[in-house]
Amino acid sequence: MAVLRPADTTQLEEAVTAALAKDETLEILGGGSKRALGRPPRTDHVLDLGAFDGIVDYEPAELVLTARAATPMARLVAQLDARGQMLAFEPPDWRDLLGTGGEPTLGGTVACNLAGPRRVRAGAARDHFLGFSAVNGRGEEWKAGGRVVKNVTGYDMGKLQAGAYGTLSVLTELSVRVLPRPETTCSLVMQGLGDEAAVATLASALNSPHEVSAAAHLPAGAAARSKVAALSGGAATVLRLEGPRPSVDYRAAALQSLLGAGERLNDRNSSALWNEIGAVRALVGEGERVIWRLCPPPSTAPALLRRVEARLASAEGFYDWGGGLLWLALDERDAGPDGGATVVRAALGEAGHATLICAPEAVRAVGPVFQPAQPALAALARRVKAGFDPKAILNPGRMQQGM
Amino acid sequence: MLRMPMPDDAVLARRAAIVAGLREILPGEGVIDDELERRAYESDGLTAYRTLPMVVVLPETTADVVAILRYCNAAGVKVVPRGAGTSLSGGALPLEDGVLLGLGKFKRILEVDVANRCAVVQPGVTNLGITHAVQDAGFYYAPDPSSQIACTIGGNVAENSGGVHCLKYGLTTNNVIGIEMVTMAGEVVRLGGKHFDSGDYDLLGVMVGSEGLLGVVTEVTVRILPKPPGARALLIGFPTIEGAGECVAAVIGAGIIPGGMEMMDRLAAEAAEAFVHAGYPLDAEALLIVELDGCGAEVDHLIEAVETIAGRHGATTCRISRSEEERLLFWAGRKAAFPAVGRLSPDYYCMDGTIPRKRLGDVLARMKQMEALHGLRVANVFHAGDGNLHPLILYDANNPGELERAEEFGNDILRLCVEVGGVLTGEHGVGVEKRDLMDTMFDKVDLDQQQRLKCAFDPGNLLNPGKVFPQLCRCAELGRVHVHAGQTRFPDLPRF
């Protein structure tokens, strides 16, 4: 095993071409903060992209930022912050969740299609990914998309790279859409609701014209682990409003009146709370647990959790995205050797998808970590993969066995 | 002039048998063989190009589509899918030796699911038809291409259509969450659903905007949004285009993303004013319409902020809508800009490049020089917020050579868009129109990579060939792996 550190795209092309010629496989590494995500990499070499670092172009008025793949998110976000802008998909920090160190990078964030609480309103990384350069599994540099916010020239190849976990190409440079940071933020907390009532309340808020930008429900256990004091009184249902101050004040009052409840959190508590939710703090550090990330149709999430609880007594979860994201934790022993996959996937059925985020390496190495596809779709995905990486040398097996 | 792939004589010779084979699948009126009736499908919104399709089929169910595609795939017959035929880039231009697959009978709203904020519809439902189906519940479907009365959601998925509100609310791709599609081999695949994101490769993301080359969409699940409580607009005149451009940048710089932000140059504004009498100032070189939507408190707050910014950037007039009627009147001229410009000239050719906004002044100045060079005038309509230009080239098709000059002019404009860091198409698609310009943006490796995606979906290259790519793909050749670095991997290949 060697660690290859290409200094530029030419060296990267050479490294991939050499691996291709020798039938050797490569693990693509940015900052390493999401190395424990997906099926464990078992490759001949590590391709360290550390040299691909730096903001290439950022003009706030154009709403576009271009940076190299291994640019640390922290630096990028600081630059945006200084100009009053943000990545609207609110990339979460999963280092505590995954038990990893290293710096999250732009390339890794997009390759894993991450999204935080604002996903419910503003979309995921995929929705803000405008264009890129990459090296495919043939060792060729290629590009797609552009550096403007509106573009339909050719297939939308960025959508495929976002969420492909580096199995289709090695991203080297990415352009993303950036947006103004809201002037004011306010969160409303309602306490003591059961899951069904809470998700229905989140739906009422999201279906109202009050432009809710985040909607989560923490059952009592999860709420108790929050560092935000206002959440200490049992189950907490939380909504976030953002925008100009007069608008936020008006909408907060309107929502309180619509829902007949809701205590306002101040700015600092509000941002602490949503960071906790994005980082899945409520389920971290509670002993030996496996953690699942489920995306069901939002209204079905409480019943889904009930179905899992009926089979696995240790099940504990909380809801984000109005129910569209259900985080689920199981005690390792209760979950069994497959990490609870049989129960979780049966409970979910065909509607939505489930990903095993945290589990011992042995569990992630054996069973499917990502949602298994129907045969026709699985065959199509295999042909798509072969079109980018015909000998499966880029992050092989990271998403599906044998791919 | 545009060249399409050479018709396959062997297929044309089997025409009668192919029609009979299709009639076995779709008895009755679902197969159109009569030449006069086929003429209705010979063109789409890019009317300069016409081709009589070999045969037209109008399936009614997914099972029909499966049977038709299986038959055509086995028989080696090309298929061109079509929605309402409003494409401005020739995406639904038929092939002489191809089956034209019309989805106009897929007209049903299957489900409105308020709890999950989505609607499940058939692909032949019109864009506006979705909003009509959900508006009683207080919702709407956000992307609003100007053809929204006629264009279908299936066509919107194929083209990744935009509209005047997409800066704030996104394109089709940000508002479609699931589809059912049929591959050329006749396999039914469901991508997405009522949930967020994909648990595997985001094939839905790449299907949207694939211009009918990857699969035939038979069902669409769209996200619906609560209707904003209100909206007001400003109508602002500027003595220079640059001033208007700087105002747009300043609005965004102030952290404001308007619901809509549209610019018209003097010629377009004059034409629109003569057509709808919206009260546009006629002494302005550039006219800006900025619409703010949301709750009253937000709209009032932002209207004031934009008015101040406009004043600071040299606006000579600034009207603020005081009623819903007045807001709609501001928009009436913009929405009628294409037909209004059509009154200045027997024909016009609508372009669709996107540029970085800061280059607007240069690009319009260069366009002025090109007007002299090509001997044709241009009126400009501009989605100012996102840099998407719609230059309308005025010409008269009855004058020999003028269409060709208009096309050459259009190509020069698009090359200019790419040269300044922009792209060939912001929302109309590549189709046949911009196909031969793809190599101004992409090199051969880029295009081969896109073609390999096509091969994964349609290895026989039977679905809508001749669109988007300047050469037909050869999947066997593209699939080979060259492992020796340093060789010439890509000898020049002839175009069709």
PDB file of N, CA and C in Angstrom, chain A residues 331-377:
ATOM      1  N   ASP A 331     -28.786  -0.411  19.906  1.00  0.00           N
ATOM      2  CA  ASP A 331     -27.655  -1.005  20.615  1.00  0.00           C
ATOM      3  C   ASP A 331     -27.070  -2.104  19.749  1.00  0.00           C
ATOM      4  N   GLU A 332     -25.756  -2.140  19.703  1.00  0.00           N
ATOM      5  CA  GLU A 332     -25.087  -3.095  18.821  1.00  0.00           C
ATOM      6  C   GLU A 332     -25.557  -4.527  19.048  1.00  0.00           C
ATOM      7  N   ARG A 333     -25.711  -4.898  20.314  1.00  0.00           N
ATOM      8  CA  ARG A 333     -26.070  -6.290  20.594  1.00  0.00           C
ATOM      9  C   ARG A 333     -27.507  -6.585  20.167  1.00  0.00           C
ATOM     10  N   ASP A 334     -28.372  -5.615  20.425  1.00  0.00           N
ATOM     11  CA  ASP A 334     -29.780  -5.749  20.034  1.00  0.00           C
ATOM     12  C   ASP A 334     -29.893  -5.801  18.508  1.00  0.00           C
ATOM     13  N   ALA A 335     -29.060  -5.016  17.828  1.00  0.00           N
ATOM     14  CA  ALA A 335     -29.134  -4.924  16.367  1.00  0.00           C
ATOM     15  C   ALA A 335     -28.711  -6.221  15.697  1.00  0.00           C
ATOM     16  N   GLY A 336     -27.831  -6.963  16.327  1.00  0.00           N
ATOM     17  CA  GLY A 336     -27.402  -8.236  15.748  1.00  0.00           C
ATOM     18  C   GLY A 336     -26.291  -8.062  14.722  1.00  0.00           C
ATOM     19  N   PRO A 337     -25.886  -9.189  14.129  1.00  0.00           N
ATOM     20  CA  PRO A 337     -24.704  -9.163  13.264  1.00  0.00           C
ATOM     21  C   PRO A 337     -24.888  -8.335  11.989  1.00  0.00           C
ATOM     22  N   ASP A 338     -26.115  -8.086  11.587  1.00  0.00           N
ATOM     23  CA  ASP A 338     -26.310  -7.281  10.358  1.00  0.00           C
ATOM     24  C   ASP A 338     -26.588  -5.816  10.685  1.00  0.00           C
ATOM     25  N   GLY A 339     -26.379  -5.427  11.930  1.00  0.00           N
ATOM     26  CA  GLY A 339     -26.600  -4.025  12.304  1.00  0.00           C
ATOM     27  C   GLY A 339     -28.072  -3.634  12.275  1.00  0.00           C
ATOM     28  N   GLY A 340     -28.948  -4.637  12.316  1.00  0.00           N
ATOM     29  CA  GLY A 340     -30.389  -4.344  12.285  1.00  0.00           C
ATOM     30  C   GLY A 340     -30.935  -4.172  10.884  1.00  0.00           C
ATOM     31  N   ALA A 341     -30.103  -4.472   9.874  1.00  0.00           N
ATOM     32  CA  ALA A 341     -30.497  -4.208   8.490  1.00  0.00           C
ATOM     33  C   ALA A 341     -31.810  -4.896   8.109  1.00  0.00           C
ATOM     34  N   THR A 342     -31.954  -6.137   8.500  1.00  0.00           N
ATOM     35  CA  THR A 342     -33.144  -6.891   8.089  1.00  0.00           C
ATOM     36  C   THR A 342     -34.401  -6.196   8.602  1.00  0.00           C
ATOM     37  N   VAL A 343     -34.371  -5.832   9.876  1.00  0.00           N
ATOM     38  CA  VAL A 343     -35.543  -5.190  10.486  1.00  0.00           C
ATOM     39  C   VAL A 343     -35.764  -3.799   9.883  1.00  0.00           C
ATOM     40  N   VAL A 344     -34.696  -3.016   9.801  1.00  0.00           N
ATOM     41  CA  VAL A 344     -34.831  -1.626   9.328  1.00  0.00           C
ATOM     42  C   VAL A 344     -35.325  -1.601   7.883  1.00  0.00           C
ATOM     43  N   ARG A 345     -34.733  -2.426   7.031  1.00  0.00           N
ATOM     44  CA  ARG A 345     -35.109  -2.393   5.615  1.00  0.00           C
ATOM     45  C   ARG A 345     -36.513  -2.944   5.397  1.00  0.00           C
ATOM     46  N   ALA A 346     -36.903  -3.937   6.184  1.00  0.00           N
ATOM     47  CA  ALA A 346     -38.268  -4.452   6.064  1.00  0.00           C
ATOM     48  C   ALA A 346     -39.265  -3.387   6.519  1.00  0.00           C
ATOM     49  N   ALA A 347     -38.913  -2.656   7.584  1.00  0.00           N
ATOM     50  CA  ALA A 347     -39.818  -1.623   8.099  1.00  0.00           C
ATOM     51  C   ALA A 347     -39.987  -0.497   7.081  1.00  0.00           C
ATOM     52  N   LEU A 348     -38.917  -0.188   6.393  1.00  0.00           N
ATOM     53  CA  LEU A 348     -38.968   0.914   5.409  1.00  0.00           C
ATOM     54  C   LEU A 348     -39.711   0.489   4.153  1.00  0.00           C
ATOM     55  N   GLY A 349     -39.506  -0.733   3.720  1.00  0.00           N
ATOM     56  CA  GLY A 349     -40.126  -1.185   2.466  1.00  0.00           C
ATOM     57  C   GLY A 349     -39.514  -0.481   1.273  1.00  0.00           C
ATOM     58  N   GLU A 350     -40.341  -0.218   0.259  1.00  0.00           N
ATOM     59  CA  GLU A 350     -39.854   0.338  -1.003  1.00  0.00           C
ATOM     60  C   GLU A 350     -39.835   1.862  -1.006  1.00  0.00           C
ATOM     61  N   ALA A 351     -40.489   2.470  -0.005  1.00  0.00           N
ATOM     62  CA  ALA A 351     -40.656   3.922  -0.052  1.00  0.00           C
ATOM     63  C   ALA A 351     -39.524   4.616   0.681  1.00  0.00           C
ATOM     64  N   GLY A 352     -38.534   5.085  -0.047  1.00  0.00           N
ATOM     65  CA  GLY A 352     -37.432   5.805   0.577  1.00  0.00           C
ATOM     66  C   GLY A 352     -36.168   4.978   0.605  1.00  0.00           C
ATOM     67  N   HIS A 353     -35.206   5.430   1.422  1.00  0.00           N
ATOM     68  CA  HIS A 353     -33.950   4.692   1.492  1.00  0.00           C
ATOM     69  C   HIS A 353     -33.347   4.776   2.886  1.00  0.00           C
ATOM     70  N   ALA A 354     -32.516   3.776   3.199  1.00  0.00           N
ATOM     71  CA  ALA A 354     -31.871   3.689   4.507  1.00  0.00           C
ATOM     72  C   ALA A 354     -30.387   3.446   4.303  1.00  0.00           C
ATOM     73  N   THR A 355     -29.570   4.204   5.040  1.00  0.00           N
ATOM     74  CA  THR A 355     -28.121   4.040   4.957  1.00  0.00           C
ATOM     75  C   THR A 355     -27.577   3.786   6.354  1.00  0.00           C
ATOM     76  N   LEU A 356     -26.725   2.775   6.449  1.00  0.00           N
ATOM     77  CA  LEU A 356     -26.081   2.457   7.726  1.00  0.00           C
ATOM     78  C   LEU A 356     -24.879   3.385   7.866  1.00  0.00           C
ATOM     79  N   ILE A 357     -24.988   4.342   8.785  1.00  0.00           N
ATOM     80  CA  ILE A 357     -23.937   5.359   8.901  1.00  0.00           C
ATOM     81  C   ILE A 357     -22.824   4.919   9.859  1.00  0.00           C
ATOM     82  N   CYS A 358     -23.204   4.463  11.040  1.00  0.00           N
ATOM     83  CA  CYS A 358     -22.196   4.053  12.022  1.00  0.00           C
ATOM     84  C   CYS A 358     -22.410   2.598  12.406  1.00  0.00           C
ATOM     85  N   ALA A 359     -21.392   1.797  12.225  1.00  0.00           N
ATOM     86  CA  ALA A 359     -21.436   0.400  12.656  1.00  0.00           C
ATOM     87  C   ALA A 359     -20.001  -0.104  12.640  1.00  0.00           C
ATOM     88  N   PRO A 360     -19.718  -1.165  13.409  1.00  0.00           N
ATOM     89  CA  PRO A 360     -18.367  -1.720  13.365  1.00  0.00           C
ATOM     90  C   PRO A 360     -18.002  -2.061  11.917  1.00  0.00           C
ATOM     91  N   GLU A 361     -16.708  -1.956  11.622  1.00  0.00           N
ATOM     92  CA  GLU A 361     -16.245  -2.172  10.261  1.00  0.00           C
ATOM     93  C   GLU A 361     -16.703  -3.530   9.719  1.00  0.00           C
ATOM     94  N   ALA A 362     -16.706  -4.536  10.574  1.00  0.00           N
ATOM     95  CA  ALA A 362     -17.083  -5.879  10.123  1.00  0.00           C
ATOM     96  C   ALA A 362     -18.522  -5.907   9.607  1.00  0.00           C
ATOM     97  N   VAL A 363     -19.401  -5.153  10.278  1.00  0.00           N
ATOM     98  CA  VAL A 363     -20.804  -5.117   9.851  1.00  0.00           C
ATOM     99  C   VAL A 363     -20.926  -4.395   8.519  1.00  0.00           C
ATOM    100  N   ARG A 364     -20.213  -3.258   8.387  1.00  0.00           N
ATOM    101  CA  ARG A 364     -20.298  -2.478   7.142  1.00  0.00           C
ATOM    102  C   ARG A 364     -19.648  -3.216   5.973  1.00  0.00           C
ATOM    103  N   ALA A 365     -18.710  -4.109   6.288  1.00  0.00           N
ATOM    104  CA  ALA A 365     -18.016  -4.825   5.213  1.00  0.00           C
ATOM    105  C   ALA A 365     -18.873  -5.943   4.633  1.00  0.00           C
ATOM    106  N   VAL A 366     -19.806  -6.444   5.425  1.00  0.00           N
ATOM    107  CA  VAL A 366     -20.550  -7.634   4.993  1.00  0.00           C
ATOM    108  C   VAL A 366     -21.870  -7.290   4.296  1.00  0.00           C
ATOM    109  N   GLY A 367     -22.701  -6.548   4.981  1.00  0.00           N
ATOM    110  CA  GLY A 367     -24.029  -6.294   4.410  1.00  0.00           C
ATOM    111  C   GLY A 367     -24.041  -5.039   3.563  1.00  0.00           C
ATOM    112  N   PRO A 368     -25.164  -4.797   2.867  1.00  0.00           N
ATOM    113  CA  PRO A 368     -25.277  -3.539   2.119  1.00  0.00           C
ATOM    114  C   PRO A 368     -25.418  -2.352   3.075  1.00  0.00           C
ATOM    115  N   VAL A 369     -24.620  -1.335   2.860  1.00  0.00           N
ATOM    116  CA  VAL A 369     -24.665  -0.126   3.683  1.00  0.00           C
ATOM    117  C   VAL A 369     -25.684   0.849   3.086  1.00  0.00           C
ATOM    118  N   PHE A 370     -25.696   0.946   1.762  1.00  0.00           N
ATOM    119  CA  PHE A 370     -26.641   1.829   1.069  1.00  0.00           C
ATOM    120  C   PHE A 370     -27.881   1.020   0.678  1.00  0.00           C
ATOM    121  N   GLN A 371     -28.889   1.731   0.208  1.00  0.00           N
ATOM    122  CA  GLN A 371     -30.149   1.076  -0.140  1.00  0.00           C
ATOM    123  C   GLN A 371     -29.946   0.111  -1.319  1.00  0.00           C
ATOM    124  N   PRO A 372     -30.274  -1.167  -1.139  1.00  0.00           N
ATOM    125  CA  PRO A 372     -30.159  -2.088  -2.273  1.00  0.00           C
ATOM    126  C   PRO A 372     -31.211  -1.736  -3.326  1.00  0.00           C
ATOM    127  N   ALA A 373     -30.816  -1.797  -4.594  1.00  0.00           N
ATOM    128  CA  ALA A 373     -31.728  -1.406  -5.668  1.00  0.00           C
ATOM    129  C   ALA A 373     -32.421  -2.628  -6.266  1.00  0.00           C
ATOM    130  N   GLN A 374     -33.571  -2.391  -6.910  1.00  0.00           N
ATOM    131  CA  GLN A 374     -34.248  -3.434  -7.686  1.00  0.00           C
ATOM    132  C   GLN A 374     -33.306  -3.883  -8.808  1.00  0.00           C
ATOM    133  N   PRO A 375     -33.485  -5.130  -9.304  1.00  0.00           N
ATOM    134  CA  PRO A 375     -32.512  -5.666 -10.267  1.00  0.00           C
ATOM    135  C   PRO A 375     -32.290  -4.781 -11.512  1.00  0.00           C
ATOM    136  N   ALA A 376     -33.353  -4.273 -12.131  1.00  0.00           N
ATOM    137  CA  ALA A 376     -33.165  -3.475 -13.355  1.00  0.00           C
ATOM    138  C   ALA A 376     -32.365  -2.211 -13.044  1.00  0.00           C
ATOM    139  N   LEU A 377     -32.673  -1.607 -11.900  1.00  0.00           N
ATOM    140  CA  LEU A 377     -31.990  -0.374 -11.504  1.00  0.00           C
ATOM    141  C   LEU A 377     -30.533  -0.671 -11.117  1.00  0.00           C
TER     142      LEU A 377
END
